[in-house]
Amino acid sequence: MASRPSLSEEDFSCPVCCDIFRDPILLACSHTICNSCLRTFWDQRDALECPICRSVSPNANPPLNIVLRSMCEAVLRERSRRMSVEMGGLCSLHNEALSLFCVKDQRPVCDKCKDTRPHTTHSFCSIQDAAQDLKNELQMKLKPLHEKLRLYENFKQSCVDTEQHIKKQAKRAEAQIKREFEKLHHFLWDEEATRIAALRAEEMQRSQTVKKKVEKITTQISSLLDIIKAIEEETAGENLHFLLTSVERTQAKLYKPEKLSSVLIDVAKHLGNLSFHVSEKMHDIIHYTPVVLDPNTAHADLIVSDDLMTVVCSGERQLLPANSERIESYASVLGSEGFNSGTHWWEVEVGDNTAWAVGLKAMLLSWALRDLTQGLTGGKLRLETTQLGPWARVQLDCDKCRVTSVDSGCNTCLHIFKHAFTEKVFPYFYSHCKLHPLRIIPGKSLVTVHMHS
């Protein structure tokens, strides 16, 4: 007689949740689904369809498969018993102590399991040895995990520090913006007051001129009224006396009033191109810097001024974010804008600084102007400044592949360096002197008018 095939837990699994059936429902299409899985599916679909074949169920309350439910409850009880046995160190098949570890299957077995067909070709070791090997393996894996955790924690802290630095940057930048606009506000207020004062002065001058003319004509009107009154009185008197006096009255000189000329306020002088003329004067206090320092590239030993024009060596390393743009090798800082075409120049005030350099830096190549350097010694850049004045100028002509160094003090060309610019180059500044900063000399901006024909 053939033996009945054994059933596994998969034979009692719901096709929807893939777990042992809970309150299995038998549909008209012969498929069986957990009650909760079926109701959820119907609610989502808003139709009484089978989740397997999509057949529509004629009954909204299909019957419960009582026999299958009983079998599933038995399977669940057996699973619970087996787990309890294994947790207690006993084999679920032979009810023997788990004393060996199957290397192939990576699970503990008893002595009887060792001789069964599934394990005849497998290798075994003791539970203790297997546990120790696994612990050693986990310990080896634990070390790089701890190292990675440390890296993650350091990166997280770096992000937190960077966030705080960003807030400080924004606060300082906002304060600098307010200071710059405050200067402009004061200039505009002073200019407004000056122009209104000039308008008031002209108003007073013009009013005084008209007032004098009013006083003069008033005097003449009074004289004329006196003459008219006298003539009217004399016309009522004796004829001889009237004839003698009327001749004198009519011969009195009367001046014709002059027209008012050049007494109105010159409105065009005060309002004509007002904003343009104010902007012209404003350019006397506005300076343009051909190169702006980028504080995000500054070495931690350097301090960049709020106006981004001056850099000085602090002598103390600052706590700054380790961003990829920051220079770490030398006490250097880059300009904020790179060049790969056109002609550019900038002038640097070096004063009595004894350790400085100006030049250019590319992504993969950096150099300082040759006549400003003695070379690299011991990893530190030493610079020769004795033959230079207090100013140095760098002239960059990307189109002609030429860099020129100039001593601005005596306007002498020190060296011409030729290089093909295949990538952007950035202005480069090195300073290792604590007493004297490097300062980019600003130029004055001009307002020009282009007349169109």
PDB file of C-alpha atoms in Angstrom, residues 264-427:
ATOM      1  CA  LEU A 264      11.719 131.754 -10.869  1.00  0.00           C
ATOM      2  CA  ILE A 265      13.440 128.773  -9.277  1.00  0.00           C
ATOM      3  CA  ASP A 266      15.662 126.869 -11.702  1.00  0.00           C
ATOM      4  CA  VAL A 267      13.698 123.620 -11.349  1.00  0.00           C
ATOM      5  CA  ALA A 268      15.685 121.951 -14.116  1.00  0.00           C
ATOM      6  CA  LYS A 269      18.910 122.500 -12.169  1.00  0.00           C
ATOM      7  CA  HIS A 270      17.480 120.789  -9.099  1.00  0.00           C
ATOM      8  CA  LEU A 271      15.496 117.974 -10.754  1.00  0.00           C
ATOM      9  CA  GLY A 272      17.109 117.413 -14.132  1.00  0.00           C
ATOM     10  CA  ASN A 273      18.698 113.900 -14.219  1.00  0.00           C
ATOM     11  CA  LEU A 274      18.563 113.970 -10.443  1.00  0.00           C
ATOM     12  CA  SER A 275      19.110 110.258  -9.830  1.00  0.00           C
ATOM     13  CA  PHE A 276      21.891 110.175 -12.442  1.00  0.00           C
ATOM     14  CA  HIS A 277      23.819 113.048 -10.861  1.00  0.00           C
ATOM     15  CA  VAL A 278      23.347 111.534  -7.412  1.00  0.00           C
ATOM     16  CA  SER A 279      24.678 108.210  -8.686  1.00  0.00           C
ATOM     17  CA  GLU A 280      27.665 110.097 -10.168  1.00  0.00           C
ATOM     18  CA  LYS A 281      28.502 111.476  -6.746  1.00  0.00           C
ATOM     19  CA  MET A 282      27.796 108.096  -5.158  1.00  0.00           C
ATOM     20  CA  HIS A 283      30.556 106.561  -7.261  1.00  0.00           C
ATOM     21  CA  ASP A 284      33.029 108.687  -5.311  1.00  0.00           C
ATOM     22  CA  ILE A 285      32.347 106.464  -2.290  1.00  0.00           C
ATOM     23  CA  ILE A 286      31.855 103.220  -4.237  1.00  0.00           C
ATOM     24  CA  HIS A 287      34.873 101.102  -5.105  1.00  0.00           C
ATOM     25  CA  TYR A 288      35.099  98.129  -7.424  1.00  0.00           C
ATOM     26  CA  THR A 289      37.363  95.227  -6.504  1.00  0.00           C
ATOM     27  CA  PRO A 290      38.578  93.282  -9.545  1.00  0.00           C
ATOM     28  CA  VAL A 291      39.131  90.194  -7.382  1.00  0.00           C
ATOM     29  CA  VAL A 292      36.959  89.120  -4.458  1.00  0.00           C
ATOM     30  CA  LEU A 293      38.396  86.639  -1.953  1.00  0.00           C
ATOM     31  CA  ASP A 294      36.498  83.406  -1.369  1.00  0.00           C
ATOM     32  CA  PRO A 295      36.499  82.693   2.409  1.00  0.00           C
ATOM     33  CA  ASN A 296      35.314  79.118   1.751  1.00  0.00           C
ATOM     34  CA  THR A 297      38.759  78.369   0.263  1.00  0.00           C
ATOM     35  CA  ALA A 298      40.806  80.103   2.989  1.00  0.00           C
ATOM     36  CA  HIS A 299      43.274  78.035   5.007  1.00  0.00           C
ATOM     37  CA  ALA A 300      42.313  77.679   8.671  1.00  0.00           C
ATOM     38  CA  ASP A 301      45.269  79.919   9.673  1.00  0.00           C
ATOM     39  CA  LEU A 302      43.925  82.855   7.663  1.00  0.00           C
ATOM     40  CA  ILE A 303      41.283  85.456   8.470  1.00  0.00           C
ATOM     41  CA  VAL A 304      39.427  87.049   5.550  1.00  0.00           C
ATOM     42  CA  SER A 305      37.910  90.474   6.198  1.00  0.00           C
ATOM     43  CA  ASP A 306      34.151  91.010   6.004  1.00  0.00           C
ATOM     44  CA  ASP A 307      34.521  93.051   2.805  1.00  0.00           C
ATOM     45  CA  LEU A 308      36.458  90.128   1.236  1.00  0.00           C
ATOM     46  CA  MET A 309      39.376  92.402   0.276  1.00  0.00           C
ATOM     47  CA  THR A 310      41.956  91.648   2.989  1.00  0.00           C
ATOM     48  CA  VAL A 311      43.577  88.462   4.296  1.00  0.00           C
ATOM     49  CA  VAL A 312      45.884  88.133   7.292  1.00  0.00           C
ATOM     50  CA  CYS A 313      47.552  85.207   9.042  1.00  0.00           C
ATOM     51  CA  SER A 314      45.939  84.785  12.462  1.00  0.00           C
ATOM     52  CA  GLY A 315      48.613  82.548  13.978  1.00  0.00           C
ATOM     53  CA  GLU A 316      45.891  80.319  15.427  1.00  0.00           C
ATOM     54  CA  ARG A 317      44.078  77.593  13.579  1.00  0.00           C
ATOM     55  CA  GLN A 318      40.370  78.324  13.396  1.00  0.00           C
ATOM     56  CA  LEU A 319      37.647  75.714  13.629  1.00  0.00           C
ATOM     57  CA  LEU A 320      36.286  75.737  10.090  1.00  0.00           C
ATOM     58  CA  PRO A 321      34.309  73.151   8.107  1.00  0.00           C
ATOM     59  CA  ALA A 322      36.500  70.711   6.191  1.00  0.00           C
ATOM     60  CA  ASN A 323      34.774  71.436   2.891  1.00  0.00           C
ATOM     61  CA  SER A 324      36.349  70.203  -0.326  1.00  0.00           C
ATOM     62  CA  GLU A 325      37.164  73.729  -1.566  1.00  0.00           C
ATOM     63  CA  ARG A 326      39.287  74.673   1.465  1.00  0.00           C
ATOM     64  CA  ILE A 327      43.078  74.809   1.001  1.00  0.00           C
ATOM     65  CA  GLU A 328      44.910  72.705   3.591  1.00  0.00           C
ATOM     66  CA  SER A 329      48.534  72.691   2.395  1.00  0.00           C
ATOM     67  CA  TYR A 330      49.592  76.361   2.642  1.00  0.00           C
ATOM     68  CA  ALA A 331      48.193  79.482   4.314  1.00  0.00           C
ATOM     69  CA  SER A 332      46.464  80.484   1.094  1.00  0.00           C
ATOM     70  CA  VAL A 333      43.137  81.679  -0.235  1.00  0.00           C
ATOM     71  CA  LEU A 334      41.668  81.867  -3.737  1.00  0.00           C
ATOM     72  CA  GLY A 335      39.664  84.459  -5.561  1.00  0.00           C
ATOM     73  CA  SER A 336      35.966  83.749  -5.898  1.00  0.00           C
ATOM     74  CA  GLU A 337      35.948  83.844  -9.710  1.00  0.00           C
ATOM     75  CA  GLY A 338      38.042  81.785 -12.116  1.00  0.00           C
ATOM     76  CA  PHE A 339      39.175  82.895 -15.573  1.00  0.00           C
ATOM     77  CA  ASN A 340      39.816  81.018 -18.809  1.00  0.00           C
ATOM     78  CA  SER A 341      39.367  83.828 -21.321  1.00  0.00           C
ATOM     79  CA  GLY A 342      39.808  87.564 -21.635  1.00  0.00           C
ATOM     80  CA  THR A 343      42.216  89.992 -19.956  1.00  0.00           C
ATOM     81  CA  HIS A 344      42.212  90.610 -16.192  1.00  0.00           C
ATOM     82  CA  TRP A 345      44.431  92.333 -13.657  1.00  0.00           C
ATOM     83  CA  TRP A 346      44.492  92.967  -9.933  1.00  0.00           C
ATOM     84  CA  GLU A 347      46.791  94.885  -7.629  1.00  0.00           C
ATOM     85  CA  VAL A 348      47.781  93.790  -4.123  1.00  0.00           C
ATOM     86  CA  GLU A 349      49.098  95.953  -1.312  1.00  0.00           C
ATOM     87  CA  VAL A 350      51.758  93.931   0.537  1.00  0.00           C
ATOM     88  CA  GLY A 351      53.350  96.629   2.710  1.00  0.00           C
ATOM     89  CA  ASP A 352      56.077  95.169   4.948  1.00  0.00           C
ATOM     90  CA  ASN A 353      54.780  91.608   4.669  1.00  0.00           C
ATOM     91  CA  THR A 354      57.819  89.299   4.549  1.00  0.00           C
ATOM     92  CA  ALA A 355      56.121  86.018   3.609  1.00  0.00           C
ATOM     93  CA  TRP A 356      53.660  86.391   0.782  1.00  0.00           C
ATOM     94  CA  ALA A 357      52.902  85.325  -2.768  1.00  0.00           C
ATOM     95  CA  VAL A 358      50.391  86.188  -5.433  1.00  0.00           C
ATOM     96  CA  GLY A 359      49.711  84.149  -8.509  1.00  0.00           C
ATOM     97  CA  LEU A 360      47.270  81.685 -10.009  1.00  0.00           C
ATOM     98  CA  LYS A 361      45.962  78.272  -9.117  1.00  0.00           C
ATOM     99  CA  ALA A 362      44.265  75.740 -11.359  1.00  0.00           C
ATOM    100  CA  MET A 363      42.452  72.531 -10.440  1.00  0.00           C
ATOM    101  CA  LEU A 364      45.519  70.334 -10.995  1.00  0.00           C
ATOM    102  CA  LEU A 365      48.309  72.910 -11.367  1.00  0.00           C
ATOM    103  CA  SER A 366      49.294  75.797  -9.149  1.00  0.00           C
ATOM    104  CA  TRP A 367      52.124  78.263  -9.356  1.00  0.00           C
ATOM    105  CA  ALA A 368      53.271  81.581  -7.970  1.00  0.00           C
ATOM    106  CA  LEU A 369      54.890  84.250 -10.107  1.00  0.00           C
ATOM    107  CA  ARG A 370      58.532  83.328 -10.487  1.00  0.00           C
ATOM    108  CA  ASP A 371      60.116  86.654  -9.618  1.00  0.00           C
ATOM    109  CA  LEU A 372      58.184  86.742  -6.368  1.00  0.00           C
ATOM    110  CA  THR A 373      59.483  83.394  -5.117  1.00  0.00           C
ATOM    111  CA  GLN A 374      62.726  81.745  -4.180  1.00  0.00           C
ATOM    112  CA  GLY A 375      61.145  78.322  -4.465  1.00  0.00           C
ATOM    113  CA  LEU A 376      59.848  75.526  -2.307  1.00  0.00           C
ATOM    114  CA  THR A 377      61.975  74.652   0.703  1.00  0.00           C
ATOM    115  CA  GLY A 378      60.980  72.092   3.289  1.00  0.00           C
ATOM    116  CA  GLY A 379      57.379  72.168   2.148  1.00  0.00           C
ATOM    117  CA  LYS A 380      57.075  75.897   2.901  1.00  0.00           C
ATOM    118  CA  LEU A 381      56.865  78.669   0.356  1.00  0.00           C
ATOM    119  CA  ARG A 382      59.536  81.309   0.931  1.00  0.00           C
ATOM    120  CA  LEU A 383      59.217  84.536  -1.008  1.00  0.00           C
ATOM    121  CA  GLU A 384      61.593  87.279  -2.030  1.00  0.00           C
ATOM    122  CA  THR A 385      60.154  90.774  -1.618  1.00  0.00           C
ATOM    123  CA  THR A 386      63.233  92.965  -1.124  1.00  0.00           C
ATOM    124  CA  GLN A 387      63.309  94.200  -4.715  1.00  0.00           C
ATOM    125  CA  LEU A 388      59.594  95.036  -4.736  1.00  0.00           C
ATOM    126  CA  GLY A 389      57.641  98.075  -3.711  1.00  0.00           C
ATOM    127  CA  PRO A 390      54.604  97.962  -1.385  1.00  0.00           C
ATOM    128  CA  TRP A 391      52.308  96.981  -4.279  1.00  0.00           C
ATOM    129  CA  ALA A 392      52.346  94.079  -6.703  1.00  0.00           C
ATOM    130  CA  ARG A 393      50.197  93.708  -9.795  1.00  0.00           C
ATOM    131  CA  VAL A 394      49.199  90.553 -11.641  1.00  0.00           C
ATOM    132  CA  GLN A 395      48.108  90.883 -15.261  1.00  0.00           C
ATOM    133  CA  LEU A 396      46.446  87.842 -16.823  1.00  0.00           C
ATOM    134  CA  ASP A 397      45.852  87.591 -20.563  1.00  0.00           C
ATOM    135  CA  CYS A 398      44.182  84.233 -21.210  1.00  0.00           C
ATOM    136  CA  ASP A 399      43.853  84.841 -24.947  1.00  0.00           C
ATOM    137  CA  LYS A 400      47.605  85.461 -25.347  1.00  0.00           C
ATOM    138  CA  CYS A 401      48.496  82.736 -22.785  1.00  0.00           C
ATOM    139  CA  ARG A 402      50.492  85.208 -20.701  1.00  0.00           C
ATOM    140  CA  VAL A 403      50.822  86.205 -17.055  1.00  0.00           C
ATOM    141  CA  THR A 404      52.774  89.352 -16.195  1.00  0.00           C
ATOM    142  CA  SER A 405      54.066  90.392 -12.777  1.00  0.00           C
ATOM    143  CA  VAL A 406      54.538  94.125 -12.209  1.00  0.00           C
ATOM    144  CA  ASP A 407      56.076  96.112  -9.351  1.00  0.00           C
ATOM    145  CA  SER A 408      53.426  98.823  -9.031  1.00  0.00           C
ATOM    146  CA  GLY A 409      55.709 101.011  -6.926  1.00  0.00           C
ATOM    147  CA  CYS A 410      57.973 101.800  -9.862  1.00  0.00           C
ATOM    148  CA  ASN A 411      55.729 100.358 -12.614  1.00  0.00           C
ATOM    149  CA  THR A 412      58.384  97.835 -13.622  1.00  0.00           C
ATOM    150  CA  CYS A 413      57.670  94.541 -15.348  1.00  0.00           C
ATOM    151  CA  LEU A 414      59.300  91.797 -13.280  1.00  0.00           C
ATOM    152  CA  HIS A 415      58.515  88.738 -15.314  1.00  0.00           C
ATOM    153  CA  ILE A 416      56.324  87.372 -18.080  1.00  0.00           C
ATOM    154  CA  PHE A 417      55.099  83.828 -17.594  1.00  0.00           C
ATOM    155  CA  LYS A 418      53.596  81.974 -20.567  1.00  0.00           C
ATOM    156  CA  HIS A 419      51.120  79.154 -20.167  1.00  0.00           C
ATOM    157  CA  ALA A 420      48.287  77.664 -22.229  1.00  0.00           C
ATOM    158  CA  PHE A 421      45.126  78.020 -20.163  1.00  0.00           C
ATOM    159  CA  THR A 422      43.122  74.870 -20.832  1.00  0.00           C
ATOM    160  CA  GLU A 423      41.044  75.204 -17.660  1.00  0.00           C
ATOM    161  CA  LYS A 424      39.903  77.912 -15.302  1.00  0.00           C
ATOM    162  CA  VAL A 425      42.571  79.531 -13.151  1.00  0.00           C
ATOM    163  CA  PHE A 426      41.835  81.342  -9.908  1.00  0.00           C
ATOM    164  CA  PRO A 427      43.704  84.261  -8.324  1.00  0.00           C
TER     165      PRO A 427
END
